[in-house]
Amino acid sequence: MKVLLVSSEVAPFAKTGGLADVAGALPLALRKLGLDVRVVMPGYHSNQYGGQKPETVLPQILVQLGRNHFWGDVSRATLPGSDVPVYFINNPEFYDRAGLYQENGRDYPDNPRRFAFFCKAVAWMIKGLGWTPDVIHCNDWQTALLPVMLKTDAEMKDDAELRSIGSLYTIHNMAYQGNFWAGIIDDLGLDRALFRTSALEYYGAVNTMKGGLLFSDQLSTVSPTYAREIQMPAYGCGLDGVLRDRAEDLTGILNGIDYEAWNPEADAHLAASFSWSDLAGKAVCKEALQAELGLESREDVPLLVMISRLDPQKGLDILLPQLPEILKLDVQLAVLGTGRADYESMLAEAAKAHRGQMAAVMKFDNGLAHRMEAGGDIFLMPSRFEPCGLNQLYSLRYGTLPLVRRTGGLADSVEPLAPDASWGTGFVFEDYTEAAMMKALRQALALYGRPDAWRRTQVRAMKMDFSWDKSARLYIDLYEECGRTDL
Ligand code: ADP
C-alpha cells in the first residue's frame, strides 16, 4: 500500500505542536510494517534538516490560484534514521518567514493562500513524481483543501491518476478550523459553488476544516472518546452537526508516543534511570528535581507536577482557584508551562508565597519536562477537553500517576483506580468542577499513603503499551477503507 502523509509540520524538521510528533513518528511505524509511506510538508526557512541536504527532485512546479500563478519546487530528504522520503514544497515568498503560521502572536494574513498553494502543489508533485499513492492522509485545516480540490478542481477531478486516490482527514484539535473571509474562494481558484452550507460555507465565512470533513473519504481523530465527543455541541466547536452526519466514517485512534525519547531506562536528561522492576532511580530523580527547583528535600511528601500550555483547555480555571487549598495539604507542587499571562502571574505569585513547597517555571524546557515526569509522584492534567494528550502517556511510562478528567484521550489512556486499588492506573474525575478534581486529589493522596498499593499501581501504569506500532496497525486498517467515493 502506498500512503502519502500530508502535514504542515513534521518533527524534527518543523514543529509547533503534537501534529508534528504524529507526522514524524507514524510514518516510521508504518514503514516498519511494510508500507510505501512518504511524507510531504512545506520547506520552511526554519526547517531543521539535521546534517541532511535535501536534493531537488522537481525543479519547477506551477500552481494557479484564481488569477495568480506561483512557482515552486520540490526537494527531498528522509525522516532521520529511516528511508522514508520527506518531500518539501518550496516557495520562498510563502515559507521563508520567521514562523510557520504566525509571527508575534498574529496569523499571517495570507495563510489561506500559503496553504492552498501547498495543497495544489502536492497534487502536481504526485503527477510530477509519477508516484501515485493509494491514500493521501491529510491533517488539520492547513491540508484540508487537498481532498476538496481532488474532487472539485477542474483539472484534477478527471485526471486518471489523481482520481484513483482515496483520502483520510485527521482532526488533531477541533479548536483550530482555518476560518477565512468568503472572498478567498475566488482568490484560491476554488469553484464558487463550494460556497454553500453543504460545502465550505460556515456562517458567511469559508471554513477549510469543514471542507476536509465533507470531501475526504474517511475521517479520524486522535482518540476514540474525542471522536464521540466532537459529535456533541459542547466539544464540536460548531462542526458537531457535520461530524454527526459523517459519524459512520469517523474513527478515533490514540496517538502513540516516542518510546526512544521517553524511556526512563535510558533518558539522558535524568539523574538516574529506572524501570518498573527497579524503581530506586525514581527516588534519586525526585531528590534531584527538588534540588533543581528549590523545593524542600523530602522523600515522604507527594510531589505533584504539571507540564502544560497555560490555556483554558488545560483545566486551569478549576485548578488555580484551588491552589490555596492544595497548598494547605502536605504536598509539593511544580508547574512548567507557558501561555496566558494571567495564569503565568498567578502561578508565579503562588510559588513566591510558598517557597520550598511550590515551584513555577514559565518557559519551554524539554529537559526539565523529562526530569519532572521522572521526579514527580502525581501528574496533574484536569483538562476541559483533550483530543489525545501526550503528557499523561509520558507520566504513565515514568510511574508518575496521572490525575485527569475523563475526556478525550485522557479517558482512553488512564484507567480509573478501583475502590480497593486492585486495578487502575490513575485518578479520574468526571465533572469539570473544582470539587470533583479535589476529590480525585484526595483519592491520590490516600493511595500515596499506602506505599505497597502505590507501587503496584505504578507498575501497572509503567507496563501499559502506547507504542506507535499499535496505533500504526489501526491506521493501516483505516487506509484500507479509504477507497475514493465520489460525490
Ligand atoms: P498539547 O499538544 O495540547 O499542548 P499534549 O499533552 O498533547 O498537549 O502535548 C504537549 C507536549 O508539549 C508534550 O510533549 C509536553 O511535554 C510539551 N510541553 C508543553 N509545555 C511545555 C513546556 N513548558 N516545557 C517543555 N515541554 C512542554
XYZ file of C-alpha atoms and ligand atoms in Angstrom:
514
model
C 0.000 0.000 0.000
C 1.225 3.485 -0.853
C 0.414 6.318 1.538
C 1.324 9.989 1.341
C 1.118 11.789 4.672
C 0.448 15.477 4.117
C 1.209 17.777 7.032
C 2.066 21.420 7.620
C 4.640 20.385 10.240
C 6.749 17.281 10.750
C 9.213 16.620 13.581
C 12.174 17.032 13.606
C 12.022 19.404 10.608
C 9.471 21.902 11.938
C 7.214 21.749 14.980
C 4.731 23.882 16.853
C 2.689 21.094 18.477
C 1.621 17.473 18.705
C 0.761 17.276 14.982
C 4.485 17.386 14.163
C 5.157 14.467 16.509
C 2.469 12.361 14.852
C 3.665 13.277 11.354
C 7.258 12.386 12.266
C 6.565 9.147 14.144
C 3.598 7.447 12.443
C 5.378 7.073 9.057
C 8.314 5.325 10.750
C 5.960 2.795 12.338
C 4.085 2.307 9.038
C 7.364 1.760 7.205
C 8.349 -0.956 9.703
C 5.046 -2.659 8.875
C 5.988 -2.703 5.198
C 4.089 0.257 3.695
C 5.484 2.509 0.989
C 4.869 5.645 3.009
C 6.111 9.115 2.135
C 5.640 12.498 3.754
C 5.205 15.977 2.304
C 5.436 19.352 4.067
C 6.301 22.962 3.237
C 10.004 23.814 3.060
C 10.129 26.464 5.767
C 13.018 28.788 6.251
C 13.393 27.469 9.806
C 13.353 23.749 8.938
C 15.946 21.726 10.832
C 17.450 19.336 8.315
C 19.941 17.884 10.851
C 23.045 17.183 8.607
C 20.875 16.334 5.539
C 20.937 18.403 2.411
C 17.642 17.952 0.579
C 18.077 17.159 -3.112
C 15.888 18.814 -5.714
C 13.558 16.290 -7.313
C 11.211 18.601 -9.231
C 12.854 21.899 -10.177
C 9.628 23.642 -11.213
C 6.016 23.354 -10.212
C 3.461 25.875 -11.428
C 0.382 26.410 -9.314
C -2.548 28.516 -10.384
C -4.732 30.001 -7.676
C -7.528 32.068 -9.186
C -5.952 34.662 -11.457
C -2.456 34.289 -9.991
C 0.308 31.881 -10.818
C 3.011 30.804 -8.379
C 6.156 28.844 -8.966
C 7.634 26.373 -6.540
C 9.970 23.422 -6.492
C 10.182 20.138 -4.637
C 13.169 18.789 -2.741
C 13.598 15.557 -0.837
C 15.244 14.286 2.334
C 14.391 11.328 4.568
C 12.977 11.020 8.058
C 16.063 10.650 10.281
C 17.191 7.074 10.804
C 14.964 5.710 8.035
C 14.447 5.502 4.294
C 11.060 7.262 4.474
C 11.134 10.086 1.885
C 10.084 13.551 3.024
C 9.261 15.986 0.234
C 9.466 19.723 0.783
C 7.306 22.064 -1.268
C 9.465 25.165 -1.584
C 8.385 28.716 -2.315
C 10.476 31.402 -0.578
C 7.730 34.032 -0.817
C 5.382 31.826 1.203
C 7.641 29.887 3.518
C 10.845 31.859 4.190
C 9.420 33.519 7.285
C 10.156 33.610 10.979
C 7.158 31.458 11.920
C 5.134 28.611 10.480
C 1.681 30.194 10.810
C 2.203 33.420 12.701
C 4.614 35.996 13.994
C 4.370 37.971 17.257
C 1.105 36.217 18.051
C -0.551 37.284 14.754
C -1.522 34.871 11.998
C -0.054 35.619 8.593
C -2.876 37.237 6.603
C -2.061 35.178 3.511
C -2.316 31.822 5.322
C -5.205 30.642 3.097
C -3.100 31.249 0.010
C 0.075 29.774 1.564
C -1.676 26.513 2.359
C -3.885 26.367 -0.738
C -0.645 26.662 -2.714
C 0.766 23.798 -0.655
C -2.290 21.586 -1.273
C -2.325 22.171 -5.007
C 1.436 21.748 -5.300
C 1.120 18.366 -3.576
C -1.266 17.182 -6.297
C 1.089 18.367 -9.062
C 4.017 16.817 -7.202
C 2.247 13.447 -7.310
C 1.894 13.851 -11.069
C 5.487 15.026 -11.444
C 6.967 12.159 -9.467
C 4.868 9.584 -11.253
C 4.225 8.035 -7.855
C 0.513 7.808 -7.116
C -0.412 6.960 -3.538
C -3.450 4.812 -2.792
C -4.283 7.166 0.054
C -3.417 10.724 0.986
C -3.513 11.251 4.735
C -4.254 14.931 5.406
C -4.050 16.618 8.793
C -5.750 19.713 10.202
C -7.048 22.754 8.314
C -3.792 23.548 6.517
C -4.172 20.455 4.338
C -7.976 20.259 4.308
C -8.351 21.807 0.869
C -6.462 18.988 -0.840
C -9.360 16.473 -0.653
C -11.690 19.296 -1.740
C -9.511 20.104 -4.764
C -9.105 16.468 -5.761
C -12.866 16.177 -6.088
C -13.787 19.616 -7.444
C -10.838 21.214 -9.256
C -11.498 21.235 -12.977
C -8.044 19.893 -13.837
C -7.787 17.357 -11.041
C -11.175 15.723 -10.856
C -10.921 13.998 -14.208
C -7.232 13.154 -14.052
C -6.897 9.369 -14.204
C -4.176 9.082 -11.542
C -5.499 11.686 -9.146
C -8.982 10.201 -9.407
C -7.734 6.908 -8.016
C -6.520 8.391 -4.724
C -8.522 7.869 -1.536
C -8.310 10.332 1.317
C -8.177 10.324 5.099
C -8.508 13.564 7.061
C -7.308 13.581 10.670
C -8.515 16.159 13.179
C -5.913 16.976 15.835
C -7.944 19.671 17.603
C -11.414 20.987 16.732
C -10.498 24.377 18.172
C -8.360 25.319 15.127
C -10.516 25.258 11.983
C -8.994 27.694 9.496
C -11.916 30.095 9.065
C -11.477 32.838 6.447
C -13.485 35.528 4.702
C -15.668 34.431 1.812
C -13.594 36.236 -0.847
C -10.832 33.641 -0.679
C -12.988 31.296 -2.751
C -12.040 33.339 -5.842
C -8.504 34.075 -4.672
C -7.805 30.396 -4.286
C -9.458 29.462 -7.541
C -11.981 27.223 -5.850
C -15.298 26.511 -7.516
C -17.737 29.229 -6.400
C -20.390 26.586 -5.990
C -18.425 25.426 -2.921
C -19.699 28.472 -1.054
C -22.791 26.683 0.225
C -23.804 25.277 3.583
C -23.304 21.724 2.419
C -19.677 22.522 1.471
C -17.261 25.207 2.725
C -19.664 27.952 3.843
C -19.829 28.460 7.577
C -21.850 31.395 8.923
C -20.785 33.583 5.999
C -17.137 32.556 6.118
C -15.094 29.850 4.440
C -14.205 27.041 6.825
C -11.371 24.934 5.447
C -11.698 22.190 8.079
C -15.332 21.805 7.092
C -14.137 21.140 3.535
C -11.816 18.414 4.815
C -14.646 16.874 6.827
C -17.048 16.801 3.888
C -14.766 15.896 0.978
C -12.450 13.260 2.498
C -13.337 9.601 2.113
C -12.626 8.767 5.759
C -12.171 10.880 8.873
C -10.273 10.248 12.043
C -9.251 11.954 15.213
C -6.653 11.199 17.828
C -8.683 9.237 20.372
C -11.891 7.173 20.356
C -13.504 9.247 23.097
C -12.743 12.550 21.337
C -14.298 11.024 18.182
C -17.560 10.636 20.117
C -17.313 13.930 21.991
C -16.861 16.111 18.907
C -20.244 14.988 17.647
C -21.765 16.900 20.565
C -22.225 20.690 20.699
C -20.066 21.028 23.809
C -16.973 19.718 22.005
C -17.693 20.121 18.297
C -16.794 23.828 18.090
C -19.717 24.433 15.730
C -18.992 21.487 13.414
C -20.653 18.785 15.526
C -23.558 18.562 13.081
C -21.202 17.885 10.171
C -19.479 15.220 12.237
C -22.771 13.599 13.210
C -23.634 13.377 9.517
C -20.352 11.594 8.892
C -20.342 9.517 12.078
C -20.048 6.266 10.153
C -16.791 7.361 8.573
C -15.222 8.802 11.731
C -12.685 6.726 13.681
C -10.639 7.540 16.779
C -7.055 6.262 17.010
C -4.959 7.174 20.020
C -1.546 8.658 19.234
C 1.474 6.645 20.197
C 4.483 8.115 21.959
C 8.137 8.068 21.062
C 9.434 5.214 23.190
C 13.035 6.091 22.469
C 12.820 9.722 23.533
C 10.622 8.920 26.536
C 12.223 5.902 28.169
C 13.026 6.028 31.904
C 15.543 3.220 31.423
C 17.686 5.307 29.068
C 16.860 9.001 29.336
C 19.912 11.244 29.114
C 18.029 14.079 30.863
C 17.719 12.158 34.156
C 19.930 11.908 37.235
C 19.259 8.159 37.394
C 17.461 5.581 35.299
C 14.688 3.298 36.500
C 12.144 0.745 35.308
C 9.026 -0.953 36.616
C 11.141 -3.734 38.101
C 13.534 -1.363 39.860
C 12.168 1.989 40.943
C 15.163 3.025 43.090
C 16.318 5.510 40.436
C 12.962 7.315 40.583
C 13.679 8.401 44.187
C 17.048 9.771 43.029
C 15.242 11.699 40.269
C 12.800 13.130 42.826
C 15.585 14.341 45.092
C 17.425 15.883 42.135
C 14.250 17.616 40.924
C 13.560 19.043 44.390
C 17.094 20.440 44.452
C 16.816 21.841 40.904
C 13.530 23.617 41.658
C 14.397 24.809 45.158
C 11.854 22.547 46.843
C 12.476 21.121 50.311
C 14.367 17.853 50.115
C 11.782 15.379 51.430
C 11.220 11.882 50.192
C 7.937 11.300 52.030
C 5.937 14.213 50.608
C 3.910 13.641 47.402
C 5.240 15.838 44.611
C 2.525 16.997 42.202
C 3.739 18.043 38.767
C 2.109 19.723 35.785
C 3.606 20.406 32.337
C 1.268 22.271 30.065
C 0.449 25.021 27.691
C -1.239 27.508 30.023
C -4.521 27.623 28.144
C -8.137 27.320 29.331
C -8.253 23.930 27.547
C -5.906 22.522 30.155
C -8.185 22.980 33.185
C -6.505 25.963 34.780
C -9.786 27.599 35.703
C -10.621 24.760 38.078
C -7.055 24.267 39.265
C -5.966 27.833 40.016
C -8.826 28.714 42.418
C -7.956 25.583 44.405
C -4.238 26.381 44.716
C -4.573 27.768 48.277
C -6.433 24.611 49.368
C -3.933 22.325 47.647
C -1.005 24.114 49.250
C -2.531 23.679 52.706
C -2.059 19.942 52.240
C 1.234 18.220 52.909
C 2.211 18.192 49.224
C 4.727 19.828 46.939
C 3.777 21.303 43.562
C 5.852 22.030 40.462
C 4.404 23.617 37.311
C 6.189 24.019 33.973
C 4.364 25.934 31.283
C 3.906 28.985 29.127
C 0.801 30.681 27.857
C -1.781 33.131 29.133
C -0.215 35.975 31.068
C -2.782 35.930 33.883
C -2.235 32.221 34.500
C 1.536 32.721 34.462
C 1.411 35.514 37.024
C -0.982 33.665 39.357
C 1.304 30.642 39.334
C 4.437 32.736 39.819
C 2.865 34.585 42.760
C 1.722 31.372 44.435
C 5.212 29.916 44.051
C 6.748 33.038 45.537
C 4.419 32.857 48.534
C 5.189 29.158 49.104
C 8.912 28.909 48.581
C 10.197 25.427 49.229
C 6.728 23.936 48.665
C 5.858 25.149 45.170
C 7.863 25.970 42.048
C 6.603 27.564 38.829
C 8.831 27.664 35.754
C 7.350 29.757 32.969
C 9.333 28.656 29.959
C 9.554 25.852 27.406
C 12.177 23.399 28.630
C 12.147 19.874 27.252
C 14.908 18.598 29.558
C 13.049 19.852 32.611
C 9.848 18.261 31.277
C 11.656 14.906 31.288
C 13.023 15.476 34.805
C 9.571 16.425 36.086
C 7.962 13.354 34.551
C 10.634 11.256 36.248
C 10.859 13.018 39.627
C 7.157 13.635 40.225
C 4.688 11.386 42.032
C 1.361 12.638 40.668
C 0.814 14.283 37.266
C -1.982 16.870 37.058
C -3.972 17.104 33.820
C -7.519 18.274 34.635
C -8.270 19.281 31.017
C -11.620 20.675 29.938
C -11.065 18.815 26.652
C -8.117 16.837 25.342
C -8.063 15.361 21.818
C -5.313 12.880 22.778
C -2.795 14.349 25.202
C 0.777 13.183 25.427
C 1.831 14.117 28.910
C -0.430 11.586 30.613
C 1.142 8.892 28.405
C 4.658 10.004 29.354
C 3.683 10.096 33.019
C 2.259 6.564 32.936
C 5.519 5.380 31.438
C 7.529 7.189 34.116
C 5.415 5.860 37.001
C 4.054 9.329 37.815
C 0.406 8.533 38.337
C -1.868 10.851 36.356
C -4.813 12.750 37.781
C -7.062 13.503 34.822
C -10.549 14.476 33.819
C -12.405 11.783 31.938
C -12.339 13.380 28.492
C -10.850 12.628 25.063
C -7.560 10.773 25.054
C -7.317 11.020 28.832
C -10.400 8.802 29.158
C -8.880 6.319 26.713
C -5.457 6.037 28.331
C -5.885 6.360 32.099
C -7.854 3.621 33.850
C -9.623 4.842 36.989
C -8.298 3.395 40.209
C -10.665 0.801 41.655
C -12.007 1.468 45.172
C -9.859 -1.371 46.549
C -6.889 -0.261 44.369
C -6.689 -3.701 42.763
C -6.679 -2.211 39.261
C -6.421 1.143 37.548
C -3.539 3.403 36.601
C -4.610 6.868 37.753
C -7.147 9.168 39.355
C -10.039 10.092 37.143
C -12.848 12.586 37.660
C -15.853 13.262 35.515
C -17.430 16.682 36.093
C -15.436 19.756 35.166
C -15.645 21.197 38.689
C -13.197 22.121 41.410
C -14.944 19.724 43.817
C -14.620 16.723 41.504
C -10.964 17.468 40.890
C -10.253 17.825 44.617
C -11.986 14.518 45.310
C -9.649 12.817 42.834
C -6.696 14.513 44.508
C -7.765 13.162 47.910
C -8.003 9.691 46.355
C -4.468 10.094 45.006
C -3.097 11.218 48.355
C -4.837 8.336 50.154
C -3.177 5.859 47.805
C 0.155 7.598 48.262
C -0.208 6.847 51.972
C -0.221 3.112 51.148
C 3.252 2.520 49.671
C 2.661 -1.067 48.573
C -0.586 -0.302 46.756
C 1.022 2.831 45.273
C 3.884 0.819 43.919
C 1.631 -1.850 42.422
C -0.317 0.891 40.650
C 2.906 2.430 39.354
C 3.990 -0.920 37.932
C 0.632 -1.364 36.173
C 0.953 2.136 34.699
C 4.528 1.610 33.512
C 3.666 -1.660 31.777
C 0.975 -0.136 29.537
C 1.655 -0.118 25.795
C 1.305 3.205 23.976
C 3.750 2.421 21.209
C 3.282 3.717 17.671
C 3.363 0.148 16.416
C -0.072 -0.488 17.917
C -1.594 2.726 16.531
C 0.019 2.258 13.104
C -1.783 -1.069 12.678
C -5.089 0.685 13.305
C -4.202 3.345 10.699
C -3.477 0.610 8.150
C -6.958 -0.855 8.727
C -8.368 2.598 8.166
C -6.322 3.260 4.998
C -7.828 0.079 3.611
C -11.258 1.652 3.949
C -10.248 4.862 2.198
C -11.289 3.938 -1.328
C -12.410 7.034 -3.185
C -16.108 7.716 -3.028
C -17.415 10.234 -5.468
C -19.768 12.989 -4.535
P -0.939 19.945 23.586
O -0.485 19.352 22.277
O -2.398 20.229 23.673
O -0.114 21.119 24.026
P -0.019 17.436 24.723
O -0.042 16.854 26.092
O -0.601 16.596 23.635
O -0.701 18.853 24.758
O 1.483 17.723 24.312
C 2.220 18.712 24.912
C 3.683 18.480 24.608
O 4.413 19.663 24.835
C 4.299 17.460 25.499
O 5.344 16.805 24.817
C 4.850 18.320 26.660
O 5.871 17.694 27.353
C 5.299 19.517 25.940
N 5.275 20.756 26.698
C 4.239 21.595 26.898
N 4.637 22.693 27.585
C 5.953 22.531 27.828
C 6.952 23.326 28.478
N 6.663 24.498 29.032
N 8.207 22.864 28.512
C 8.508 21.677 27.949
N 7.622 20.882 27.317
C 6.360 21.302 27.250
